[in-house]
Coordinates of C-alpha atoms in Angstrom, one line a residue:
M8 CA 12.9 -3.3 64.9
F9 CA 16.1 -1.4 64.0
E10 CA 18.0 -2.4 67.2
N11 CA 21.1 -4.6 67.3
Q12 CA 21.7 -4.4 63.5
P13 CA 25.2 -3.8 62.1
K14 CA 25.5 -0.5 60.4
G15 CA 26.7 -2.3 57.2
L16 CA 23.1 -3.4 56.7
Y17 CA 21.9 0.2 56.2
A18 CA 24.7 1.0 53.7
L19 CA 24.0 -2.1 51.6
A20 CA 20.2 -1.5 51.8
L21 CA 20.5 2.1 50.7
A22 CA 22.9 1.1 47.8
N23 CA 20.2 -1.4 46.7
T24 CA 17.4 1.1 47.1
G25 CA 19.0 3.4 44.5
E26 CA 19.6 0.6 42.0
R27 CA 16.1 -0.8 42.4
F28 CA 14.5 2.7 41.9
G29 CA 16.1 2.9 38.5
Y30 CA 15.3 -0.6 37.6
Y31 CA 11.6 -0.4 38.5
T32 CA 11.3 3.0 36.8
M33 CA 12.4 1.3 33.6
L34 CA 10.3 -1.8 34.3
A35 CA 7.1 0.2 35.0
I36 CA 6.9 1.2 31.4
F37 CA 8.9 -1.5 29.6
T38 CA 6.0 -3.4 28.0
L39 CA 4.2 -0.2 27.2
F40 CA 7.4 1.2 25.6
M41 CA 7.7 -1.8 23.3
Q42 CA 4.0 -1.6 22.3
A43 CA 4.2 2.2 21.6
K44 CA 7.6 2.1 19.7
F45 CA 7.4 -1.2 17.8
G46 CA 3.6 -1.7 17.6
W47 CA 3.9 -5.1 19.3
S48 CA 0.9 -7.0 20.7
E49 CA 0.5 -7.9 24.4
A50 CA 1.7 -11.4 23.6
D51 CA 4.9 -10.2 21.9
A52 CA 5.7 -7.5 24.5
G53 CA 4.9 -10.1 27.3
I54 CA 7.3 -12.6 25.8
V55 CA 10.2 -10.2 25.6
N56 CA 9.4 -8.9 29.1
G57 CA 9.4 -12.5 30.4
I58 CA 12.7 -13.4 28.7
F59 CA 14.3 -10.2 30.1
L60 CA 13.1 -10.9 33.6
A61 CA 14.3 -14.5 33.3
L62 CA 17.8 -13.3 32.3
V63 CA 17.9 -10.7 35.1
Y64 CA 17.2 -13.4 37.7
F65 CA 19.2 -16.2 36.0
M66 CA 22.5 -14.2 35.7
P67 CA 23.0 -14.1 39.5
L68 CA 23.6 -17.9 39.2
I69 CA 26.6 -17.1 37.1
G70 CA 27.5 -14.1 39.1
G71 CA 27.4 -16.2 42.3
V72 CA 29.8 -18.9 40.8
V73 CA 32.2 -16.2 39.8
A74 CA 32.0 -14.4 43.2
D75 CA 32.7 -17.6 45.1
K76 CA 36.1 -17.5 43.4
I77 CA 37.0 -13.8 43.1
G78 CA 35.0 -12.1 45.8
Y79 CA 31.5 -10.7 46.3
G80 CA 32.5 -7.0 46.5
R81 CA 34.5 -7.2 43.3
C82 CA 31.5 -8.7 41.5
V83 CA 29.2 -6.0 42.8
V84 CA 31.5 -3.3 41.3
I85 CA 31.5 -5.2 37.9
G86 CA 27.7 -5.2 38.2
F87 CA 27.5 -1.5 38.7
A88 CA 29.6 -0.8 35.6
T89 CA 27.8 -3.3 33.3
M90 CA 24.3 -2.1 34.3
F91 CA 25.2 1.5 33.7
V92 CA 26.4 0.7 30.1
G93 CA 23.1 -1.2 29.5
Y94 CA 20.8 1.6 30.8
L95 CA 22.8 4.2 28.9
G96 CA 22.3 2.2 25.7
L97 CA 18.6 2.0 26.3
A98 CA 18.4 5.7 27.0
I99 CA 20.0 6.8 23.7
P100 CA 17.2 7.4 21.2
T101 CA 17.0 4.9 18.3
P102 CA 14.7 4.6 15.3
A103 CA 11.6 2.4 15.6
N104 CA 13.0 -0.3 13.3
L105 CA 15.1 -3.4 13.4
N106 CA 18.2 -1.4 14.3
G107 CA 16.3 0.1 17.3
Q108 CA 15.3 -3.4 18.3
I109 CA 18.9 -4.7 18.2
A110 CA 20.0 -1.7 20.3
M111 CA 17.3 -2.4 22.8
F112 CA 18.2 -6.1 23.1
A113 CA 21.9 -5.2 23.5
G114 CA 21.0 -2.8 26.3
L115 CA 18.8 -5.4 28.0
L116 CA 21.6 -8.0 27.8
C117 CA 24.0 -5.6 29.6
V118 CA 21.4 -4.8 32.3
S119 CA 20.8 -8.5 32.8
V120 CA 24.5 -9.4 33.1
G121 CA 25.2 -6.5 35.4
T122 CA 22.3 -7.4 37.6
G123 CA 23.7 -10.9 37.8
F124 CA 26.9 -9.7 39.2
F125 CA 25.3 -7.1 41.5
K126 CA 22.0 -8.4 43.0
G127 CA 22.8 -11.8 44.6
N128 CA 26.3 -10.9 45.7
L129 CA 25.1 -7.7 47.5
Q130 CA 22.7 -9.9 49.4
V131 CA 25.4 -12.4 50.2
L132 CA 27.3 -9.5 51.8
V133 CA 24.2 -8.8 53.9
G134 CA 24.0 -12.4 55.0
N135 CA 27.7 -12.5 55.9
L136 CA 27.2 -9.7 58.4
Y137 CA 25.1 -12.1 60.4
D138 CA 27.6 -14.9 60.5
N139 CA 28.9 -12.9 63.5
P140 CA 27.3 -14.5 66.6
K141 CA 26.6 -11.0 67.9
Y142 CA 24.0 -10.4 65.2
S143 CA 23.0 -14.0 64.1
M144 CA 19.6 -13.9 65.9
N145 CA 18.6 -10.9 63.8
R146 CA 19.1 -12.4 60.4
D147 CA 15.4 -12.8 59.5
A148 CA 14.6 -9.3 60.7
A149 CA 17.5 -7.9 58.8
F150 CA 16.4 -9.3 55.5
S151 CA 12.9 -8.0 56.1
L152 CA 14.4 -4.5 56.6
F153 CA 16.6 -5.0 53.6
Y154 CA 13.6 -6.0 51.5
M155 CA 11.7 -3.0 52.8
A156 CA 14.5 -0.7 51.7
I157 CA 14.4 -2.2 48.2
N158 CA 10.7 -1.4 47.9
I159 CA 11.2 2.2 48.9
G160 CA 12.9 2.7 45.6
S161 CA 10.4 0.6 43.8
M162 CA 7.5 2.6 45.3
F163 CA 8.5 5.9 43.8
A164 CA 9.5 4.4 40.5
P165 CA 6.1 4.3 38.7
S166 CA 5.3 7.9 39.7
M167 CA 8.7 9.0 38.3
A168 CA 8.0 7.2 35.1
K169 CA 4.5 8.8 34.9
W170 CA 5.9 12.3 35.6
I171 CA 8.6 12.1 33.0
T172 CA 6.1 10.6 30.4
N173 CA 3.5 13.3 31.0
L174 CA 6.1 16.0 30.9
Y175 CA 7.5 14.8 27.6
L176 CA 4.0 14.3 26.1
G177 CA 3.1 17.9 27.2
Q178 CA 5.9 19.3 25.1
Y179 CA 4.2 18.0 22.0
G180 CA 0.7 19.0 23.1
F181 CA -0.4 15.5 24.1
V182 CA -1.9 13.9 27.2
Y183 CA -1.8 10.2 28.0
D184 CA -4.6 8.3 26.2
A185 CA -4.5 4.5 26.1
A186 CA -6.8 4.4 23.1
N187 CA -4.8 6.9 21.0
H188 CA -2.9 5.2 18.1
N189 CA -1.9 8.3 16.2
P190 CA 1.7 7.8 15.0
D191 CA 2.8 11.3 16.2
Y192 CA 1.3 10.6 19.6
L193 CA 3.0 7.2 19.8
A194 CA 6.4 8.7 18.8
A195 CA 6.1 11.2 21.7
L196 CA 4.9 8.5 24.0
Y197 CA 7.8 6.1 23.5
G198 CA 10.2 9.1 23.5
G199 CA 9.0 9.9 27.0
Y200 CA 9.3 6.3 28.0
G201 CA 12.9 6.3 26.7
L202 CA 13.8 9.0 29.2
C203 CA 12.9 6.7 32.0
F204 CA 16.0 4.6 31.1
G205 CA 18.1 7.7 31.8
V206 CA 16.6 7.9 35.3
A207 CA 18.1 4.4 35.8
C208 CA 21.5 5.7 34.9
V209 CA 21.3 8.5 37.4
S210 CA 20.0 6.4 40.2
L211 CA 22.7 3.8 39.6
I212 CA 25.4 6.5 40.0
I213 CA 23.9 7.5 43.3
S214 CA 23.7 3.9 44.4
A215 CA 27.4 3.4 43.6
V216 CA 28.4 6.5 45.5
I217 CA 26.6 5.2 48.6
Y218 CA 28.3 1.8 48.2
F219 CA 31.8 3.2 48.0
A220 CA 31.4 5.9 50.6
F221 CA 30.3 3.5 53.3
R222 CA 32.3 0.4 52.2
G223 CA 34.2 0.4 55.4
W224 CA 31.0 -0.5 57.3
F225 CA 30.7 -3.9 55.6
K226 CA 34.2 -4.6 54.2
H227 CA 34.8 -7.3 56.8
A228 CA 31.9 -9.3 55.3
D229 CA 33.4 -9.3 51.9
V230 CA 35.2 -12.6 52.2
I231 CA 34.8 -16.0 50.5
A232 CA 35.3 -19.2 52.4
K233 CA 39.0 -19.6 51.7
Q234 CA 39.8 -16.0 52.7
V235 CA 38.3 -16.0 56.2
K236 CA 40.9 -14.6 58.6
S237 CA 38.9 -12.2 60.8
A238 CA 38.1 -13.4 64.3
D239 CA 34.5 -12.1 64.1
V240 CA 33.6 -14.0 60.9
Q241 CA 33.0 -17.7 61.6
V242 CA 32.6 -20.4 59.0
E243 CA 30.4 -23.3 59.9
E244 CA 32.1 -26.7 59.3
L245 CA 29.9 -29.2 57.6
T246 CA 30.3 -32.9 56.8
P247 CA 29.9 -34.0 53.2
K248 CA 26.5 -35.4 54.0
Q249 CA 25.4 -32.2 55.7
T250 CA 26.5 -30.2 52.7
K251 CA 24.6 -32.5 50.3
D252 CA 21.5 -32.4 52.4
R253 CA 21.5 -28.6 52.6
I254 CA 22.0 -28.3 48.8
V255 CA 19.1 -30.7 48.2
A256 CA 16.9 -28.9 50.6
L257 CA 17.5 -25.6 48.9
L258 CA 16.9 -27.1 45.5
L259 CA 13.5 -28.4 46.7
V260 CA 12.6 -24.9 47.8
F261 CA 13.8 -23.4 44.6
A262 CA 11.6 -25.8 42.6
V263 CA 8.5 -24.8 44.5
V264 CA 9.0 -21.0 44.4
I265 CA 9.3 -21.1 40.6
F266 CA 5.6 -21.1 40.4
F267 CA 5.1 -18.3 42.8
W268 CA 7.3 -16.0 40.7
M269 CA 5.5 -17.1 37.6
A270 CA 2.3 -15.9 39.1
F271 CA 3.6 -12.9 41.0
H272 CA 5.4 -11.2 38.2
Q273 CA 2.3 -10.4 36.2
N274 CA 2.6 -6.8 37.5
G275 CA 4.6 -5.7 34.4
S276 CA 2.5 -7.7 31.9
A277 CA -0.9 -9.2 32.4
L278 CA -1.9 -7.0 35.4
T279 CA -0.7 -3.9 33.5
F280 CA -2.6 -5.0 30.4
F281 CA -5.7 -5.4 32.7
A282 CA -5.2 -1.9 34.0
K283 CA -4.9 -0.6 30.4
K284 CA -7.9 -2.5 29.0
Y285 CA -10.4 -2.8 31.8
T286 CA -9.7 -0.3 34.5
N287 CA -11.2 3.1 34.7
L288 CA -8.2 5.4 34.8
T289 CA -10.2 8.5 35.4
V290 CA -10.2 8.6 39.2
T291 CA -12.5 10.7 41.4
G292 CA -13.5 10.8 45.1
D293 CA -11.5 9.3 47.9
M294 CA -9.8 6.8 45.5
R295 CA -7.6 9.7 44.4
F296 CA -5.6 9.4 47.6
C297 CA -4.2 6.1 46.3
F298 CA -2.7 7.8 43.3
N299 CA -0.7 10.5 45.2
I300 CA 2.6 8.8 45.9
F301 CA 3.6 11.4 48.4
S302 CA 0.5 10.8 50.5
L303 CA 1.2 7.1 50.4
A304 CA 4.9 7.7 51.4
L305 CA 3.8 9.8 54.4
V306 CA 1.4 7.0 55.4
A307 CA 4.3 4.6 55.2
L308 CA 6.4 6.9 57.3
A309 CA 3.6 7.2 59.9
V310 CA 3.6 3.4 60.2
Y311 CA 7.2 3.4 61.3
T312 CA 7.1 6.4 63.6
G313 CA 3.8 5.0 65.0
F314 CA 5.7 1.8 65.9
G315 CA 8.5 3.9 67.3
A316 CA 6.0 5.7 69.6
F317 CA 5.2 2.4 71.2
Q318 CA 8.6 0.7 71.0
S319 CA 11.1 3.4 71.8
K320 CA 12.9 3.1 75.1
T321 CA 12.8 6.7 76.3
A322 CA 9.8 9.1 76.8
Q323 CA 11.5 11.7 74.7
A324 CA 11.8 9.3 71.7
K325 CA 8.2 8.2 72.2
S326 CA 7.0 11.8 72.1
I327 CA 9.0 12.7 69.0
C328 CA 7.7 9.6 67.1
A329 CA 4.2 10.4 68.1
V330 CA 4.5 14.0 66.9
V331 CA 6.0 12.9 63.6
T332 CA 3.2 10.3 63.2
V333 CA 0.5 12.9 63.6
A334 CA 2.4 15.3 61.3
A335 CA 2.9 12.7 58.6
L336 CA -0.8 11.7 58.6
G337 CA -1.8 15.3 58.6
G338 CA 0.5 16.0 55.6
A339 CA -0.9 13.0 53.8
Y340 CA -4.4 14.3 54.2
A341 CA -3.4 17.9 53.2
L342 CA -1.8 16.6 50.0
F343 CA -5.0 14.7 49.2
A344 CA -7.2 17.6 50.0
N345 CA -5.3 19.8 47.5
M346 CA -5.5 17.3 44.6
D347 CA -7.7 18.1 41.6
A348 CA -11.2 16.8 41.6
T349 CA -10.2 14.3 38.9
T350 CA -7.0 12.4 38.6
Y351 CA -5.9 10.7 35.4
A352 CA -4.0 7.5 36.2
Q353 CA -1.8 5.5 33.8
P354 CA -1.5 1.7 33.7
S355 CA 2.0 1.9 35.1
D356 CA 0.7 3.6 38.2
F357 CA -0.6 0.4 39.7
Q358 CA 2.9 -0.9 40.0
Q359 CA 3.5 1.4 42.9
F360 CA 1.0 -0.4 45.2
N361 CA 3.0 -3.6 45.6
P362 CA 6.2 -1.8 46.9
F363 CA 4.0 0.6 49.0
F364 CA 2.3 -2.3 50.7
V365 CA 5.7 -4.0 51.3
V366 CA 7.1 -0.9 53.0
A367 CA 3.9 -0.3 55.0
L368 CA 3.3 -3.9 56.1
T369 CA 6.8 -5.0 56.9
P370 CA 6.7 -3.7 60.5
F371 CA 3.4 -5.6 61.1
S372 CA 4.9 -8.7 59.6
M373 CA 8.0 -8.5 61.8
L374 CA 5.8 -7.8 64.9
F375 CA 3.6 -10.8 64.2
F376 CA 6.3 -13.3 63.5
G377 CA 8.5 -11.9 66.3
S378 CA 5.7 -12.3 68.8
L379 CA 5.2 -16.0 67.7
A380 CA 9.0 -16.6 68.1
N381 CA 9.0 -15.0 71.6
K382 CA 6.2 -17.5 72.5
G383 CA 8.2 -20.4 71.2
K384 CA 6.0 -20.8 68.1
E385 CA 8.4 -19.6 65.5
V386 CA 7.3 -20.2 61.9
S387 CA 10.1 -21.6 59.7
A388 CA 11.0 -20.0 56.4
P389 CA 9.7 -23.0 54.4
A390 CA 6.4 -22.8 56.3
R391 CA 6.1 -19.1 55.5
I392 CA 6.8 -19.9 51.8
A393 CA 4.0 -22.5 51.8
W394 CA 1.6 -20.0 53.3
G395 CA 2.7 -17.4 50.8
M396 CA 1.8 -19.6 47.9
L397 CA -1.7 -20.1 49.5
V398 CA -2.2 -16.4 49.9
A399 CA -1.0 -15.8 46.3
A400 CA -3.8 -18.0 45.1
I401 CA -6.3 -15.9 47.1
G402 CA -4.8 -12.8 45.4
F403 CA -5.6 -14.1 41.9
G404 CA -9.0 -15.1 43.2
V405 CA -9.7 -11.4 43.7
I406 CA -8.8 -10.4 40.1
T407 CA -10.8 -13.4 38.9
M408 CA -13.9 -12.1 40.7
A409 CA -13.2 -8.7 39.0
S410 CA -13.1 -10.4 35.6
T411 CA -16.5 -11.9 35.9
G412 CA -18.7 -10.7 33.1
L413 CA -15.9 -8.8 31.2
I414 CA -15.4 -9.3 27.5
S415 CA -12.3 -11.4 27.1
P416 CA -9.3 -9.9 25.2
M417 CA -9.9 -12.6 22.5
D418 CA -13.3 -10.9 21.7
L419 CA -12.4 -7.3 22.8
G420 CA -9.9 -6.6 20.0
E421 CA -6.3 -5.4 20.2
K422 CA -7.0 -1.7 20.2
D423 CA -10.3 -1.5 22.1
T424 CA -10.8 -1.0 25.8
Q425 CA -13.6 -1.8 28.3
S426 CA -12.5 0.6 31.0
I427 CA -15.3 0.1 33.5
L428 CA -13.7 -1.4 36.6
S429 CA -12.9 0.5 39.8
P430 CA -9.1 0.7 40.5
S431 CA -9.9 -0.8 43.9
W432 CA -10.0 -4.3 42.3
L433 CA -6.4 -4.1 41.1
I434 CA -5.3 -2.4 44.4
S435 CA -6.9 -5.2 46.4
T436 CA -5.1 -7.8 44.2
Y437 CA -1.8 -6.1 44.8
F438 CA -2.5 -5.9 48.5
T439 CA -3.1 -9.6 48.8
L440 CA -0.1 -10.5 46.5
T441 CA 2.1 -8.3 48.7
I442 CA 1.2 -10.3 51.8
A443 CA 2.2 -13.4 49.9
E444 CA 5.4 -11.8 48.9
L445 CA 6.3 -10.8 52.5
L446 CA 5.7 -14.4 53.6
L447 CA 7.9 -15.8 50.8
S448 CA 10.6 -13.5 49.4
P449 CA 12.6 -12.0 52.3
M450 CA 12.3 -15.2 54.3
G451 CA 13.4 -17.2 51.3
I452 CA 16.6 -15.1 50.9
S453 CA 17.3 -15.3 54.6
F454 CA 16.8 -19.1 54.5
V455 CA 19.3 -19.4 51.7
S456 CA 21.9 -17.2 53.4
K457 CA 21.6 -19.3 56.6
V458 CA 21.4 -22.8 55.1
A459 CA 23.8 -22.5 52.2
P460 CA 27.2 -24.3 52.7
P461 CA 29.8 -21.6 53.2
K462 CA 31.9 -22.4 50.1
Y463 CA 28.7 -22.3 47.9
K464 CA 27.0 -19.2 49.3
G465 CA 27.3 -17.3 46.0
L466 CA 26.1 -20.3 44.0
M467 CA 23.1 -21.0 46.2
M468 CA 22.0 -17.4 46.3
G469 CA 22.3 -17.5 42.6
G470 CA 20.2 -20.6 42.6
W471 CA 17.4 -18.7 44.4
F472 CA 17.5 -16.1 41.6
G473 CA 17.8 -18.9 39.0
A474 CA 14.5 -20.3 40.3
T475 CA 13.1 -16.8 40.1
A476 CA 14.4 -16.5 36.5
I477 CA 12.5 -19.6 35.4
G478 CA 9.4 -18.3 37.1
N479 CA 9.9 -14.9 35.4
Y480 CA 10.2 -16.6 32.0
L481 CA 7.0 -18.6 32.6
S482 CA 5.3 -15.4 33.6
S483 CA 5.0 -14.7 29.9
I484 CA 2.5 -17.5 29.5
P485 CA -0.5 -15.5 30.6
S486 CA 0.6 -12.8 28.1
M487 CA 0.9 -15.4 25.3
L488 CA -2.6 -16.6 26.1
W489 CA -4.0 -13.1 26.6
D490 CA -6.1 -12.9 23.5
K491 CA -6.4 -16.7 23.0
I492 CA -8.5 -17.9 26.0
P493 CA -11.1 -16.3 28.2
L494 CA -9.7 -13.9 30.8
M495 CA -10.9 -16.0 33.8
Y496 CA -9.1 -19.1 32.5
N497 CA -5.8 -17.2 32.5
W498 CA -6.2 -16.3 36.2
G499 CA -7.4 -19.8 36.9
I500 CA -4.1 -21.3 35.7
L501 CA -2.2 -19.1 38.1
I502 CA -4.5 -20.0 41.0
A503 CA -4.1 -23.7 40.3
L504 CA -0.3 -23.5 40.2
C505 CA -0.2 -21.6 43.5
L506 CA -2.5 -24.0 45.2
I507 CA -0.5 -27.1 44.0
S508 CA 2.8 -25.5 45.0
A509 CA 1.4 -24.7 48.5
I510 CA 0.3 -28.3 48.9
V511 CA 3.7 -29.6 47.8
M512 CA 5.5 -27.2 50.1
F513 CA 3.5 -28.1 53.2
A514 CA 4.2 -31.8 52.4
L515 CA 7.9 -31.1 52.4
L516 CA 8.2 -29.2 55.7
K517 CA 9.2 -32.1 57.9
K518 CA 11.8 -33.3 55.4
L519 CA 13.3 -29.9 55.0
K520 CA 13.6 -29.4 58.8
Q521 CA 15.5 -32.7 59.0
M522 CA 17.8 -31.9 56.2
T523 CA 18.7 -28.4 57.5
A524 CA 19.1 -29.3 61.2

């Protein structure tokens, strides 16, 4: 799994892990922060969240164009600085009035612009490492590992947000209560949420330190097409027709994945509102295990060491991995056994399950598709994207079943809750959506890095994120419809879009293969 990978991959992955930890700590509570501070409805908070997500993923298009001219590494550094200014602006306390809103929007703009210079260009650097023939066969595996590293940061983020929030509420004598609308309580709540933006500042500094400390490991990959001089970095020569065909093929893929991201990015809005309104946040019994992030982390560790116990080449390595696996599983159980009989979850907690499943399931995904490739039955990236859309539809089918018989938000009322559902419904939904994500996202990024014409690498990687941006903006639609249509209709729209996109993608497979040959 980790063999024959350039060490630059690990430096870039760790740098991204730190940045994503801060970003997802902020994102875990962002809609809840706006509701608590400004008294906004689910629709209003969802719209702002959708616009922000759209900007975060649209700006890499601009960042890619700039990077193709001035260099990828230089743009990554600009991104670090701009994001830091944005998170710092969000972390500074402001009044809950128009001035506070203006300050928030200014901070969000800086975060968006900074992410645009950072995110796509860091991934171009990863892709450039695999232009070297020595590593080219490991490109797909590399992006799976890179994507896994991103989600390690994301996995711990909601728990960090919860811990900070609870700590801050406790200083004022409060505990989290989704139904509490006392002004003093809300002021303490959004004050705690505001500290989560400070976490993003700190994690960004750590990420930058990793990037600069290990820059020598990937500096040779920091070249644009006209700068290539190194013998171990080869640029593929394409005819004008090949260049055009590849760009058209990528644009077709971009158009389809828009609707996946529209559906998938309900974690910070509609699915969080569902957790807040309909899910029983008082957790007892075995289900408590799922809400101990350290137990989950040890299970994820056990997955990797368990694979190591079978895949390591020496008996000593196999034995060490086996011992660590048993110890990790034992530690996970011990942490669970010492938990209180009742755990009080928060809506943001559910956002930890998607990254946990990404981390834990990545080795199984790599093993499955690696085995198919070894048998000469390799599944192309576009085909995986098509299957991912299909699985996403199944994921929203799960939450649709959970919604059967519930009072819709349009009848429930803005401040009321019907907290009756087991957390297992949302966890199952996130599990299924994660399988869809693993089929689509890392393979899509790998596909772009492999197919993009050399002189347009930054632009095409930005195009992938531009498609994600459109999907993220459209993700606000379920929030806008939250209290206007029956709940099951909302999920039904997402199911239909995923199914239609899957059908279109399957129909395009042959054409895409011809265009990228």
